[in-house]
Amino acid sequence: MSVNNPVATLLSAHPTLILDGALATELEARGCDLSDPLWSAKVLIENPELIYQVHLDYFNAGAQCAITASYQATPQGFLRRGLDQAQSLALIAKSVQLAQQARSDYLAQHPQAAPLLIAGSVGPYGAYLADGSEYRGDYSLPQEEMIAFHRPRISALAEAGVDLLACETLPSFSELQALLTLLEEFPTLGAWFAFTLRDSQHLSDGTPLTEVMAALQANPQVLAIGINCIALENVAPALQQFAALADKPLLVYPNSGEHYDAVSKTWHACGGAHGSLIDQIGEWQRIGARLIGGCCRTTPQDIHQIATRCRA
């Protein structure tokens, strides 16, 4: 069985594949209280229509790929809310259905925009811990337990019909290895892998990127490689390192340029010589980025600017 690679199909027709922007912080901007271990997955329970609307707004802004609201949606997390396995898997499937409905409704008005992709978000074990460890990678599980943690969500996303997986905000090499092993159970399903970094040459857990690339390069289920949830000033140095090591398409979806204060749980604007997200798109493309979008605090307006710039 061959791997379905919708990324390659889109990139054969477009120089850049435009990803969507932030989901959770956009939901917060629209009135959701996400001060909760479930984060955006909480809205799947409380206000799924709002998730649909954010997806639709990103498609209207020019996004060619929606990332589902399943980053923090796991049976283990939902169990804390008293939901059983079946209810949890139904909510994960719902995250896909909401994105699919937004895509269908957008394409009904803009059929020329096809194809548009749905990427099933697979957040790391550190996201389930809800203690910021997806930016440190200072956690560990035996590989079989890590695989068992990720299997139900990936299975539910696959059954719901995602086009690919977005294995994102990954800080840990051992977790990457577990995900690659688990992917073998879904031989036609591809994934992109986006990491958090300690610096431009190491994962957050300290693993050299040379070792990471060696594990990813030859795997046909790895459709793209890159970084997300990263400060703007760190994007270009990290991309340069990935470009030197990888021959897969490179992806980047950084934060807006604001900095997060983990103590006060607030975002603050920061000045500096690095400019805005849109100012840096050209440099990222020159380095080799082919999939570009936004992470925390980016908005449909940001994605519209990215799409306009990339299509100019």
PDB file of C-alpha atoms in Angstrom:
ATOM      1  CA  MET A   1       0.000   0.000   0.000  1.00  0.00           C
ATOM      2  CA  SER A   2       1.329   3.419  -0.922  1.00  0.00           C
ATOM      3  CA  VAL A   3       1.167   6.454   1.319  1.00  0.00           C
ATOM      4  CA  ASN A   4      -1.374   9.109   0.404  1.00  0.00           C
ATOM      5  CA  ASN A   5       0.594  12.342   0.003  1.00  0.00           C
ATOM      6  CA  PRO A   6      -1.766  15.304  -0.493  1.00  0.00           C
ATOM      7  CA  VAL A   7       1.047  17.695   0.446  1.00  0.00           C
ATOM      8  CA  ALA A   8       3.066  16.710  -2.616  1.00  0.00           C
ATOM      9  CA  THR A   9      -0.052  17.020  -4.780  1.00  0.00           C
ATOM     10  CA  LEU A  10      -0.744  20.563  -3.602  1.00  0.00           C
ATOM     11  CA  LEU A  11       2.882  21.639  -3.789  1.00  0.00           C
ATOM     12  CA  SER A  12       3.067  20.430  -7.372  1.00  0.00           C
ATOM     13  CA  ALA A  13       0.510  23.130  -8.218  1.00  0.00           C
ATOM     14  CA  HIS A  14       1.435  25.872  -5.721  1.00  0.00           C
ATOM     15  CA  PRO A  15       4.833  27.148  -4.568  1.00  0.00           C
ATOM     16  CA  THR A  16       3.480  27.480  -1.024  1.00  0.00           C
ATOM     17  CA  LEU A  17       0.800  25.580   0.872  1.00  0.00           C
ATOM     18  CA  ILE A  18      -0.991  28.050   3.166  1.00  0.00           C
ATOM     19  CA  LEU A  19      -1.837  26.625   6.584  1.00  0.00           C
ATOM     20  CA  ASP A  20      -4.379  28.079   8.975  1.00  0.00           C
ATOM     21  CA  GLY A  21      -3.566  30.086  12.104  1.00  0.00           C
ATOM     22  CA  ALA A  22      -4.183  29.788  15.817  1.00  0.00           C
ATOM     23  CA  LEU A  23      -7.286  27.982  16.988  1.00  0.00           C
ATOM     24  CA  ALA A  24      -7.148  28.226  20.776  1.00  0.00           C
ATOM     25  CA  THR A  25      -6.164  31.882  21.073  1.00  0.00           C
ATOM     26  CA  GLU A  26      -8.692  32.741  18.351  1.00  0.00           C
ATOM     27  CA  LEU A  27     -11.396  30.968  20.379  1.00  0.00           C
ATOM     28  CA  GLU A  28     -10.289  32.972  23.423  1.00  0.00           C
ATOM     29  CA  ALA A  29     -10.569  36.172  21.402  1.00  0.00           C
ATOM     30  CA  ARG A  30     -14.165  35.176  20.665  1.00  0.00           C
ATOM     31  CA  GLY A  31     -15.053  34.761  24.320  1.00  0.00           C
ATOM     32  CA  CYS A  32     -14.020  31.211  25.289  1.00  0.00           C
ATOM     33  CA  ASP A  33     -12.373  30.619  28.650  1.00  0.00           C
ATOM     34  CA  LEU A  34      -9.586  28.133  27.987  1.00  0.00           C
ATOM     35  CA  SER A  35      -7.907  28.244  31.406  1.00  0.00           C
ATOM     36  CA  ASP A  36      -8.404  24.515  31.557  1.00  0.00           C
ATOM     37  CA  PRO A  37      -6.269  21.366  31.110  1.00  0.00           C
ATOM     38  CA  LEU A  38      -8.360  20.475  28.040  1.00  0.00           C
ATOM     39  CA  TRP A  39      -7.574  23.840  26.413  1.00  0.00           C
ATOM     40  CA  SER A  40      -9.287  24.092  23.000  1.00  0.00           C
ATOM     41  CA  ALA A  41     -10.639  20.533  23.334  1.00  0.00           C
ATOM     42  CA  LYS A  42     -12.976  21.945  25.990  1.00  0.00           C
ATOM     43  CA  VAL A  43     -14.800  23.856  23.232  1.00  0.00           C
ATOM     44  CA  LEU A  44     -15.569  20.587  21.431  1.00  0.00           C
ATOM     45  CA  ILE A  45     -17.836  19.867  24.395  1.00  0.00           C
ATOM     46  CA  GLU A  46     -19.194  23.341  25.076  1.00  0.00           C
ATOM     47  CA  ASN A  47     -19.412  25.257  21.793  1.00  0.00           C
ATOM     48  CA  PRO A  48     -18.436  23.209  18.714  1.00  0.00           C
ATOM     49  CA  GLU A  49     -20.176  25.649  16.366  1.00  0.00           C
ATOM     50  CA  LEU A  50     -17.538  28.235  17.221  1.00  0.00           C
ATOM     51  CA  ILE A  51     -14.762  25.856  16.124  1.00  0.00           C
ATOM     52  CA  TYR A  52     -16.561  25.396  12.803  1.00  0.00           C
ATOM     53  CA  GLN A  53     -16.739  29.180  12.386  1.00  0.00           C
ATOM     54  CA  VAL A  54     -13.006  29.653  13.045  1.00  0.00           C
ATOM     55  CA  HIS A  55     -12.174  26.960  10.473  1.00  0.00           C
ATOM     56  CA  LEU A  56     -14.462  28.646   7.947  1.00  0.00           C
ATOM     57  CA  ASP A  57     -12.916  32.041   8.627  1.00  0.00           C
ATOM     58  CA  TYR A  58      -9.455  30.622   7.937  1.00  0.00           C
ATOM     59  CA  PHE A  59     -10.601  29.094   4.655  1.00  0.00           C
ATOM     60  CA  ASN A  60     -12.132  32.464   3.738  1.00  0.00           C
ATOM     61  CA  ALA A  61      -8.779  34.065   4.576  1.00  0.00           C
ATOM     62  CA  GLY A  62      -6.987  31.829   2.061  1.00  0.00           C
ATOM     63  CA  ALA A  63      -5.881  28.810   4.113  1.00  0.00           C
ATOM     64  CA  GLN A  64      -5.550  25.579   2.149  1.00  0.00           C
ATOM     65  CA  CYS A  65      -5.303  23.365   5.234  1.00  0.00           C
ATOM     66  CA  ALA A  66      -7.319  23.305   8.461  1.00  0.00           C
ATOM     67  CA  ILE A  67      -5.777  21.750  11.575  1.00  0.00           C
ATOM     68  CA  THR A  68      -8.379  20.035  13.754  1.00  0.00           C
ATOM     69  CA  ALA A  69      -9.231  20.941  17.359  1.00  0.00           C
ATOM     70  CA  SER A  70      -7.734  17.688  18.639  1.00  0.00           C
ATOM     71  CA  TYR A  71      -4.347  18.918  19.886  1.00  0.00           C
ATOM     72  CA  GLN A  72      -5.324  18.322  23.512  1.00  0.00           C
ATOM     73  CA  ALA A  73      -8.208  15.918  22.828  1.00  0.00           C
ATOM     74  CA  THR A  74      -7.357  12.506  24.263  1.00  0.00           C
ATOM     75  CA  PRO A  75      -9.405   9.822  26.023  1.00  0.00           C
ATOM     76  CA  GLN A  76      -7.108  10.248  29.015  1.00  0.00           C
ATOM     77  CA  GLY A  77      -7.840  13.973  29.194  1.00  0.00           C
ATOM     78  CA  PHE A  78     -11.570  13.582  28.670  1.00  0.00           C
ATOM     79  CA  LEU A  79     -11.678  10.890  31.358  1.00  0.00           C
ATOM     80  CA  ARG A  80     -10.931  13.622  33.896  1.00  0.00           C
ATOM     81  CA  ARG A  81     -14.285  15.127  32.843  1.00  0.00           C
ATOM     82  CA  GLY A  82     -16.104  11.875  33.374  1.00  0.00           C
ATOM     83  CA  LEU A  83     -16.336  10.994  29.677  1.00  0.00           C
ATOM     84  CA  ASP A  84     -15.863   7.363  28.703  1.00  0.00           C
ATOM     85  CA  GLN A  85     -13.775   6.057  25.800  1.00  0.00           C
ATOM     86  CA  ALA A  86     -16.655   6.052  23.324  1.00  0.00           C
ATOM     87  CA  GLN A  87     -17.640   9.632  24.158  1.00  0.00           C
ATOM     88  CA  SER A  88     -14.021  10.748  23.901  1.00  0.00           C
ATOM     89  CA  LEU A  89     -13.479   9.150  20.505  1.00  0.00           C
ATOM     90  CA  ALA A  90     -16.738  10.692  19.276  1.00  0.00           C
ATOM     91  CA  LEU A  91     -15.456  14.145  20.265  1.00  0.00           C
ATOM     92  CA  ILE A  92     -12.161  13.549  18.435  1.00  0.00           C
ATOM     93  CA  ALA A  93     -14.146  12.511  15.351  1.00  0.00           C
ATOM     94  CA  LYS A  94     -16.257  15.644  15.809  1.00  0.00           C
ATOM     95  CA  SER A  95     -13.125  17.782  15.573  1.00  0.00           C
ATOM     96  CA  VAL A  96     -12.636  16.348  12.075  1.00  0.00           C
ATOM     97  CA  GLN A  97     -16.288  16.704  11.102  1.00  0.00           C
ATOM     98  CA  LEU A  98     -16.311  20.400  12.046  1.00  0.00           C
ATOM     99  CA  ALA A  99     -13.314  21.070   9.797  1.00  0.00           C
ATOM    100  CA  GLN A 100     -14.819  18.982   7.005  1.00  0.00           C
ATOM    101  CA  GLN A 101     -18.097  20.890   7.213  1.00  0.00           C
ATOM    102  CA  ALA A 102     -16.269  24.207   7.037  1.00  0.00           C
ATOM    103  CA  ARG A 103     -14.360  22.950   3.995  1.00  0.00           C
ATOM    104  CA  SER A 104     -17.537  21.746   2.288  1.00  0.00           C
ATOM    105  CA  ASP A 105     -19.348  25.009   2.933  1.00  0.00           C
ATOM    106  CA  TYR A 106     -16.391  27.047   1.664  1.00  0.00           C
ATOM    107  CA  LEU A 107     -15.952  24.931  -1.477  1.00  0.00           C
ATOM    108  CA  ALA A 108     -19.669  25.213  -2.234  1.00  0.00           C
ATOM    109  CA  GLN A 109     -19.035  28.931  -2.730  1.00  0.00           C
ATOM    110  CA  HIS A 110     -15.465  28.669  -4.081  1.00  0.00           C
ATOM    111  CA  PRO A 111     -15.128  25.374  -5.985  1.00  0.00           C
ATOM    112  CA  GLN A 112     -11.980  26.616  -7.720  1.00  0.00           C
ATOM    113  CA  ALA A 113     -10.158  26.538  -4.348  1.00  0.00           C
ATOM    114  CA  ALA A 114     -10.082  22.727  -4.259  1.00  0.00           C
ATOM    115  CA  PRO A 115      -8.291  20.738  -3.042  1.00  0.00           C
ATOM    116  CA  LEU A 116      -8.278  21.832   0.598  1.00  0.00           C
ATOM    117  CA  LEU A 117      -6.801  19.625   3.308  1.00  0.00           C
ATOM    118  CA  ILE A 118      -7.775  18.577   6.809  1.00  0.00           C
ATOM    119  CA  ALA A 119      -4.825  17.790   9.090  1.00  0.00           C
ATOM    120  CA  GLY A 120      -5.622  15.891  12.272  1.00  0.00           C
ATOM    121  CA  SER A 121      -3.781  17.550  15.150  1.00  0.00           C
ATOM    122  CA  VAL A 122      -1.749  15.203  17.342  1.00  0.00           C
ATOM    123  CA  GLY A 123      -0.328  17.105  20.282  1.00  0.00           C
ATOM    124  CA  PRO A 124       2.452  15.619  22.414  1.00  0.00           C
ATOM    125  CA  TYR A 125       2.101  13.833  25.736  1.00  0.00           C
ATOM    126  CA  GLY A 126       3.362  17.050  27.313  1.00  0.00           C
ATOM    127  CA  ALA A 127       0.198  18.825  26.130  1.00  0.00           C
ATOM    128  CA  TYR A 128      -1.920  16.276  28.015  1.00  0.00           C
ATOM    129  CA  LEU A 129       0.168  16.981  31.128  1.00  0.00           C
ATOM    130  CA  ALA A 130      -0.815  20.662  30.690  1.00  0.00           C
ATOM    131  CA  ASP A 131       2.295  21.884  32.501  1.00  0.00           C
ATOM    132  CA  GLY A 132       4.220  23.476  29.646  1.00  0.00           C
ATOM    133  CA  SER A 133       6.409  20.418  29.132  1.00  0.00           C
ATOM    134  CA  GLU A 134       5.757  20.399  25.377  1.00  0.00           C
ATOM    135  CA  TYR A 135       8.324  23.220  25.352  1.00  0.00           C
ATOM    136  CA  ARG A 136      10.822  21.323  27.520  1.00  0.00           C
ATOM    137  CA  GLY A 137      10.462  17.638  26.637  1.00  0.00           C
ATOM    138  CA  ASP A 138      11.343  16.684  30.208  1.00  0.00           C
ATOM    139  CA  TYR A 139       8.941  13.746  30.416  1.00  0.00           C
ATOM    140  CA  SER A 140       9.267  10.101  29.528  1.00  0.00           C
ATOM    141  CA  LEU A 141       7.147   7.009  29.130  1.00  0.00           C
ATOM    142  CA  PRO A 142       8.168   3.519  28.030  1.00  0.00           C
ATOM    143  CA  GLN A 143       7.659   3.358  24.263  1.00  0.00           C
ATOM    144  CA  GLU A 144       4.733   0.935  24.451  1.00  0.00           C
ATOM    145  CA  GLU A 145       2.944   3.239  26.895  1.00  0.00           C
ATOM    146  CA  MET A 146       3.609   6.252  24.683  1.00  0.00           C
ATOM    147  CA  ILE A 147       2.227   4.364  21.689  1.00  0.00           C
ATOM    148  CA  ALA A 148      -0.812   3.318  23.729  1.00  0.00           C
ATOM    149  CA  PHE A 149      -1.373   6.966  24.701  1.00  0.00           C
ATOM    150  CA  HIS A 150      -1.403   8.163  21.078  1.00  0.00           C
ATOM    151  CA  ARG A 151      -3.136   5.216  19.384  1.00  0.00           C
ATOM    152  CA  PRO A 152      -6.823   5.971  20.201  1.00  0.00           C
ATOM    153  CA  ARG A 153      -6.687   9.554  18.966  1.00  0.00           C
ATOM    154  CA  ILE A 154      -4.778   8.746  15.780  1.00  0.00           C
ATOM    155  CA  SER A 155      -7.153   5.868  15.081  1.00  0.00           C
ATOM    156  CA  ALA A 156     -10.186   8.143  15.578  1.00  0.00           C
ATOM    157  CA  LEU A 157      -8.698  10.833  13.340  1.00  0.00           C
ATOM    158  CA  ALA A 158      -7.915   8.287  10.627  1.00  0.00           C
ATOM    159  CA  GLU A 159     -11.389   6.748  10.778  1.00  0.00           C
ATOM    160  CA  ALA A 160     -12.967  10.204  10.572  1.00  0.00           C
ATOM    161  CA  GLY A 161     -11.153  10.793   7.285  1.00  0.00           C
ATOM    162  CA  VAL A 162      -8.348  13.289   7.839  1.00  0.00           C
ATOM    163  CA  ASP A 163      -6.110  13.818   4.834  1.00  0.00           C
ATOM    164  CA  LEU A 164      -2.977  13.676   6.969  1.00  0.00           C
ATOM    165  CA  LEU A 165      -1.837  14.046  10.570  1.00  0.00           C
ATOM    166  CA  ALA A 166      -0.234  17.148  12.069  1.00  0.00           C
ATOM    167  CA  CYS A 167       2.124  15.761  14.725  1.00  0.00           C
ATOM    168  CA  GLU A 168       2.962  19.124  16.219  1.00  0.00           C
ATOM    169  CA  THR A 169       4.738  20.968  19.031  1.00  0.00           C
ATOM    170  CA  LEU A 170       6.858  17.849  19.594  1.00  0.00           C
ATOM    171  CA  PRO A 171       9.755  18.334  22.036  1.00  0.00           C
ATOM    172  CA  SER A 172      10.894  14.751  22.544  1.00  0.00           C
ATOM    173  CA  PHE A 173      12.907  12.361  20.388  1.00  0.00           C
ATOM    174  CA  SER A 174      11.612   9.261  22.192  1.00  0.00           C
ATOM    175  CA  GLU A 175       8.050  10.432  21.536  1.00  0.00           C
ATOM    176  CA  LEU A 176       8.894  10.967  17.874  1.00  0.00           C
ATOM    177  CA  GLN A 177      10.169   7.393  17.693  1.00  0.00           C
ATOM    178  CA  ALA A 178       6.944   6.113  19.275  1.00  0.00           C
ATOM    179  CA  LEU A 179       4.833   8.051  16.759  1.00  0.00           C
ATOM    180  CA  LEU A 180       6.828   6.723  13.804  1.00  0.00           C
ATOM    181  CA  THR A 181       6.314   3.177  15.092  1.00  0.00           C
ATOM    182  CA  LEU A 182       2.586   3.802  15.588  1.00  0.00           C
ATOM    183  CA  LEU A 183       2.219   5.214  12.066  1.00  0.00           C
ATOM    184  CA  GLU A 184       3.148   1.795  10.693  1.00  0.00           C
ATOM    185  CA  GLU A 185      -0.316   0.648  11.833  1.00  0.00           C
ATOM    186  CA  PHE A 186      -1.833   3.190   9.395  1.00  0.00           C
ATOM    187  CA  PRO A 187       0.245   2.525   6.263  1.00  0.00           C
ATOM    188  CA  THR A 188      -1.599   4.844   3.856  1.00  0.00           C
ATOM    189  CA  LEU A 189      -1.722   7.811   6.256  1.00  0.00           C
ATOM    190  CA  GLY A 190       0.994  10.454   6.110  1.00  0.00           C
ATOM    191  CA  ALA A 191       1.953  13.074   8.678  1.00  0.00           C
ATOM    192  CA  TRP A 192       3.918  16.230   9.051  1.00  0.00           C
ATOM    193  CA  PHE A 193       6.187  16.628  12.062  1.00  0.00           C
ATOM    194  CA  ALA A 194       6.633  20.041  13.666  1.00  0.00           C
ATOM    195  CA  PHE A 195       8.942  20.458  16.642  1.00  0.00           C
ATOM    196  CA  THR A 196       9.734  22.760  19.520  1.00  0.00           C
ATOM    197  CA  LEU A 197      13.419  23.539  19.895  1.00  0.00           C
ATOM    198  CA  ARG A 198      15.946  24.357  22.595  1.00  0.00           C
ATOM    199  CA  ASP A 199      17.999  26.212  19.978  1.00  0.00           C
ATOM    200  CA  SER A 200      18.439  26.059  16.220  1.00  0.00           C
ATOM    201  CA  GLN A 201      20.288  22.738  16.406  1.00  0.00           C
ATOM    202  CA  HIS A 202      18.467  20.779  19.129  1.00  0.00           C
ATOM    203  CA  LEU A 203      14.993  19.595  20.038  1.00  0.00           C
ATOM    204  CA  SER A 204      13.648  20.896  23.337  1.00  0.00           C
ATOM    205  CA  ASP A 205      14.843  17.698  25.031  1.00  0.00           C
ATOM    206  CA  GLY A 206      18.386  18.325  23.760  1.00  0.00           C
ATOM    207  CA  THR A 207      18.448  15.789  20.903  1.00  0.00           C
ATOM    208  CA  PRO A 208      20.570  17.072  17.986  1.00  0.00           C
ATOM    209  CA  LEU A 209      18.540  17.775  14.860  1.00  0.00           C
ATOM    210  CA  THR A 210      20.989  15.625  12.912  1.00  0.00           C
ATOM    211  CA  GLU A 211      19.668  12.625  14.869  1.00  0.00           C
ATOM    212  CA  VAL A 212      16.066  13.709  14.361  1.00  0.00           C
ATOM    213  CA  MET A 213      16.509  14.051  10.602  1.00  0.00           C
ATOM    214  CA  ALA A 214      18.187  10.660  10.373  1.00  0.00           C
ATOM    215  CA  ALA A 215      15.033   9.109  11.845  1.00  0.00           C
ATOM    216  CA  LEU A 216      12.675  10.990   9.501  1.00  0.00           C
ATOM    217  CA  GLN A 217      14.378  11.301   6.142  1.00  0.00           C
ATOM    218  CA  ALA A 218      13.757   7.900   4.595  1.00  0.00           C
ATOM    219  CA  ASN A 219      10.232   7.406   5.994  1.00  0.00           C
ATOM    220  CA  PRO A 220       7.619   7.771   3.221  1.00  0.00           C
ATOM    221  CA  GLN A 221       4.892   8.547   5.782  1.00  0.00           C
ATOM    222  CA  VAL A 222       6.738  11.739   6.786  1.00  0.00           C
ATOM    223  CA  LEU A 223       5.314  14.321   4.379  1.00  0.00           C
ATOM    224  CA  ALA A 224       6.926  17.508   5.734  1.00  0.00           C
ATOM    225  CA  ILE A 225       9.217  18.565   8.568  1.00  0.00           C
ATOM    226  CA  GLY A 226       9.535  21.805  10.486  1.00  0.00           C
ATOM    227  CA  ILE A 227       8.714  23.936  13.476  1.00  0.00           C
ATOM    228  CA  ASN A 228       5.690  25.485  15.136  1.00  0.00           C
ATOM    229  CA  CYS A 229       4.842  27.507  18.230  1.00  0.00           C
ATOM    230  CA  ILE A 230       8.200  29.251  17.966  1.00  0.00           C
ATOM    231  CA  ALA A 231       9.161  32.890  18.504  1.00  0.00           C
ATOM    232  CA  LEU A 232       9.599  34.822  15.260  1.00  0.00           C
ATOM    233  CA  GLU A 233      13.249  35.668  15.880  1.00  0.00           C
ATOM    234  CA  ASN A 234      14.123  31.966  16.097  1.00  0.00           C
ATOM    235  CA  VAL A 235      12.453  30.859  12.867  1.00  0.00           C
ATOM    236  CA  ALA A 236      15.125  31.656  10.253  1.00  0.00           C
ATOM    237  CA  PRO A 237      18.090  30.082  12.126  1.00  0.00           C
ATOM    238  CA  ALA A 238      16.060  26.933  12.786  1.00  0.00           C
ATOM    239  CA  LEU A 239      14.826  26.730   9.193  1.00  0.00           C
ATOM    240  CA  GLN A 240      18.385  27.036   7.924  1.00  0.00           C
ATOM    241  CA  GLN A 241      19.360  24.048  10.009  1.00  0.00           C
ATOM    242  CA  PHE A 242      16.406  21.996   8.754  1.00  0.00           C
ATOM    243  CA  ALA A 243      17.145  23.005   5.170  1.00  0.00           C
ATOM    244  CA  ALA A 244      20.724  21.792   5.506  1.00  0.00           C
ATOM    245  CA  LEU A 245      19.600  18.399   6.816  1.00  0.00           C
ATOM    246  CA  ALA A 246      16.296  17.573   5.110  1.00  0.00           C
ATOM    247  CA  ASP A 247      15.084  16.973   1.598  1.00  0.00           C
ATOM    248  CA  LYS A 248      11.436  16.853   2.698  1.00  0.00           C
ATOM    249  CA  PRO A 249       9.214  19.930   2.305  1.00  0.00           C
ATOM    250  CA  LEU A 250       9.806  22.367   5.170  1.00  0.00           C
ATOM    251  CA  LEU A 251       6.978  23.826   7.200  1.00  0.00           C
ATOM    252  CA  VAL A 252       6.769  26.675   9.658  1.00  0.00           C
ATOM    253  CA  TYR A 253       3.884  28.085  11.636  1.00  0.00           C
ATOM    254  CA  PRO A 254       5.247  30.371  14.341  1.00  0.00           C
ATOM    255  CA  ASN A 255       3.592  32.504  16.982  1.00  0.00           C
ATOM    256  CA  SER A 256       2.471  36.026  16.187  1.00  0.00           C
ATOM    257  CA  GLY A 257       5.513  37.815  17.542  1.00  0.00           C
ATOM    258  CA  GLU A 258       4.166  38.440  21.026  1.00  0.00           C
ATOM    259  CA  HIS A 259       5.783  36.743  24.011  1.00  0.00           C
ATOM    260  CA  TYR A 260       3.962  34.589  26.550  1.00  0.00           C
ATOM    261  CA  ASP A 261       4.406  35.124  30.278  1.00  0.00           C
ATOM    262  CA  ALA A 262       3.862  31.709  31.854  1.00  0.00           C
ATOM    263  CA  VAL A 263       3.491  33.211  35.342  1.00  0.00           C
ATOM    264  CA  SER A 264       0.704  35.661  34.529  1.00  0.00           C
ATOM    265  CA  LYS A 265      -0.556  33.547  31.597  1.00  0.00           C
ATOM    266  CA  THR A 266      -0.703  36.666  29.436  1.00  0.00           C
ATOM    267  CA  TRP A 267       0.755  37.749  26.100  1.00  0.00           C
ATOM    268  CA  HIS A 268       2.797  40.897  25.617  1.00  0.00           C
ATOM    269  CA  ALA A 269       3.836  42.766  22.502  1.00  0.00           C
ATOM    270  CA  CYS A 270       7.557  42.964  21.988  1.00  0.00           C
ATOM    271  CA  GLY A 271       9.452  45.337  19.768  1.00  0.00           C
ATOM    272  CA  GLY A 272      12.765  44.636  18.135  1.00  0.00           C
ATOM    273  CA  ALA A 273      14.525  44.360  14.831  1.00  0.00           C
ATOM    274  CA  HIS A 274      12.830  41.145  13.739  1.00  0.00           C
ATOM    275  CA  GLY A 275       9.667  42.766  12.427  1.00  0.00           C
ATOM    276  CA  SER A 276       6.302  41.137  12.020  1.00  0.00           C
ATOM    277  CA  LEU A 277       5.399  37.682  10.775  1.00  0.00           C
ATOM    278  CA  ILE A 278       4.482  38.968   7.333  1.00  0.00           C
ATOM    279  CA  ASP A 279       7.823  40.828   7.046  1.00  0.00           C
ATOM    280  CA  GLN A 280       9.709  37.533   7.276  1.00  0.00           C
ATOM    281  CA  ILE A 281       7.772  35.371   4.817  1.00  0.00           C
ATOM    282  CA  GLY A 282      10.131  36.098   1.941  1.00  0.00           C
ATOM    283  CA  GLU A 283      13.198  35.076   3.924  1.00  0.00           C
ATOM    284  CA  TRP A 284      11.554  31.829   5.050  1.00  0.00           C
ATOM    285  CA  GLN A 285      10.672  31.020   1.446  1.00  0.00           C
ATOM    286  CA  ARG A 286      14.226  31.716   0.324  1.00  0.00           C
ATOM    287  CA  ILE A 287      15.480  29.295   2.967  1.00  0.00           C
ATOM    288  CA  GLY A 288      13.053  26.667   1.664  1.00  0.00           C
ATOM    289  CA  ALA A 289       9.771  26.818   3.588  1.00  0.00           C
ATOM    290  CA  ARG A 290       6.909  25.441   1.477  1.00  0.00           C
ATOM    291  CA  LEU A 291       4.132  25.132   4.108  1.00  0.00           C
ATOM    292  CA  ILE A 292       3.526  28.383   6.000  1.00  0.00           C
ATOM    293  CA  GLY A 293       0.886  29.376   8.542  1.00  0.00           C
ATOM    294  CA  GLY A 294       0.546  30.651  12.091  1.00  0.00           C
ATOM    295  CA  CYS A 295       0.396  29.354  15.643  1.00  0.00           C
ATOM    296  CA  CYS A 296      -0.480  31.133  18.901  1.00  0.00           C
ATOM    297  CA  ARG A 297      -2.069  34.593  18.610  1.00  0.00           C
ATOM    298  CA  THR A 298      -2.187  34.576  14.827  1.00  0.00           C
ATOM    299  CA  THR A 299      -5.562  35.383  13.288  1.00  0.00           C
ATOM    300  CA  PRO A 300      -7.502  35.004  10.034  1.00  0.00           C
ATOM    301  CA  GLN A 301      -6.204  38.468   9.132  1.00  0.00           C
ATOM    302  CA  ASP A 302      -2.622  37.208   9.448  1.00  0.00           C
ATOM    303  CA  ILE A 303      -3.385  34.197   7.246  1.00  0.00           C
ATOM    304  CA  HIS A 304      -4.996  36.476   4.675  1.00  0.00           C
ATOM    305  CA  GLN A 305      -1.781  38.545   4.594  1.00  0.00           C
ATOM    306  CA  ILE A 306       0.356  35.406   4.251  1.00  0.00           C
ATOM    307  CA  ALA A 307      -1.845  34.050   1.455  1.00  0.00           C
ATOM    308  CA  THR A 308      -1.795  37.383  -0.379  1.00  0.00           C
ATOM    309  CA  ARG A 309       1.983  37.663  -0.079  1.00  0.00           C
ATOM    310  CA  CYS A 310       2.651  34.080  -1.142  1.00  0.00           C
ATOM    311  CA  ARG A 311       0.338  34.294  -4.142  1.00  0.00           C
ATOM    312  CA  ALA A 312       1.620  37.644  -5.355  1.00  0.00           C
TER     313      ALA A 312
END
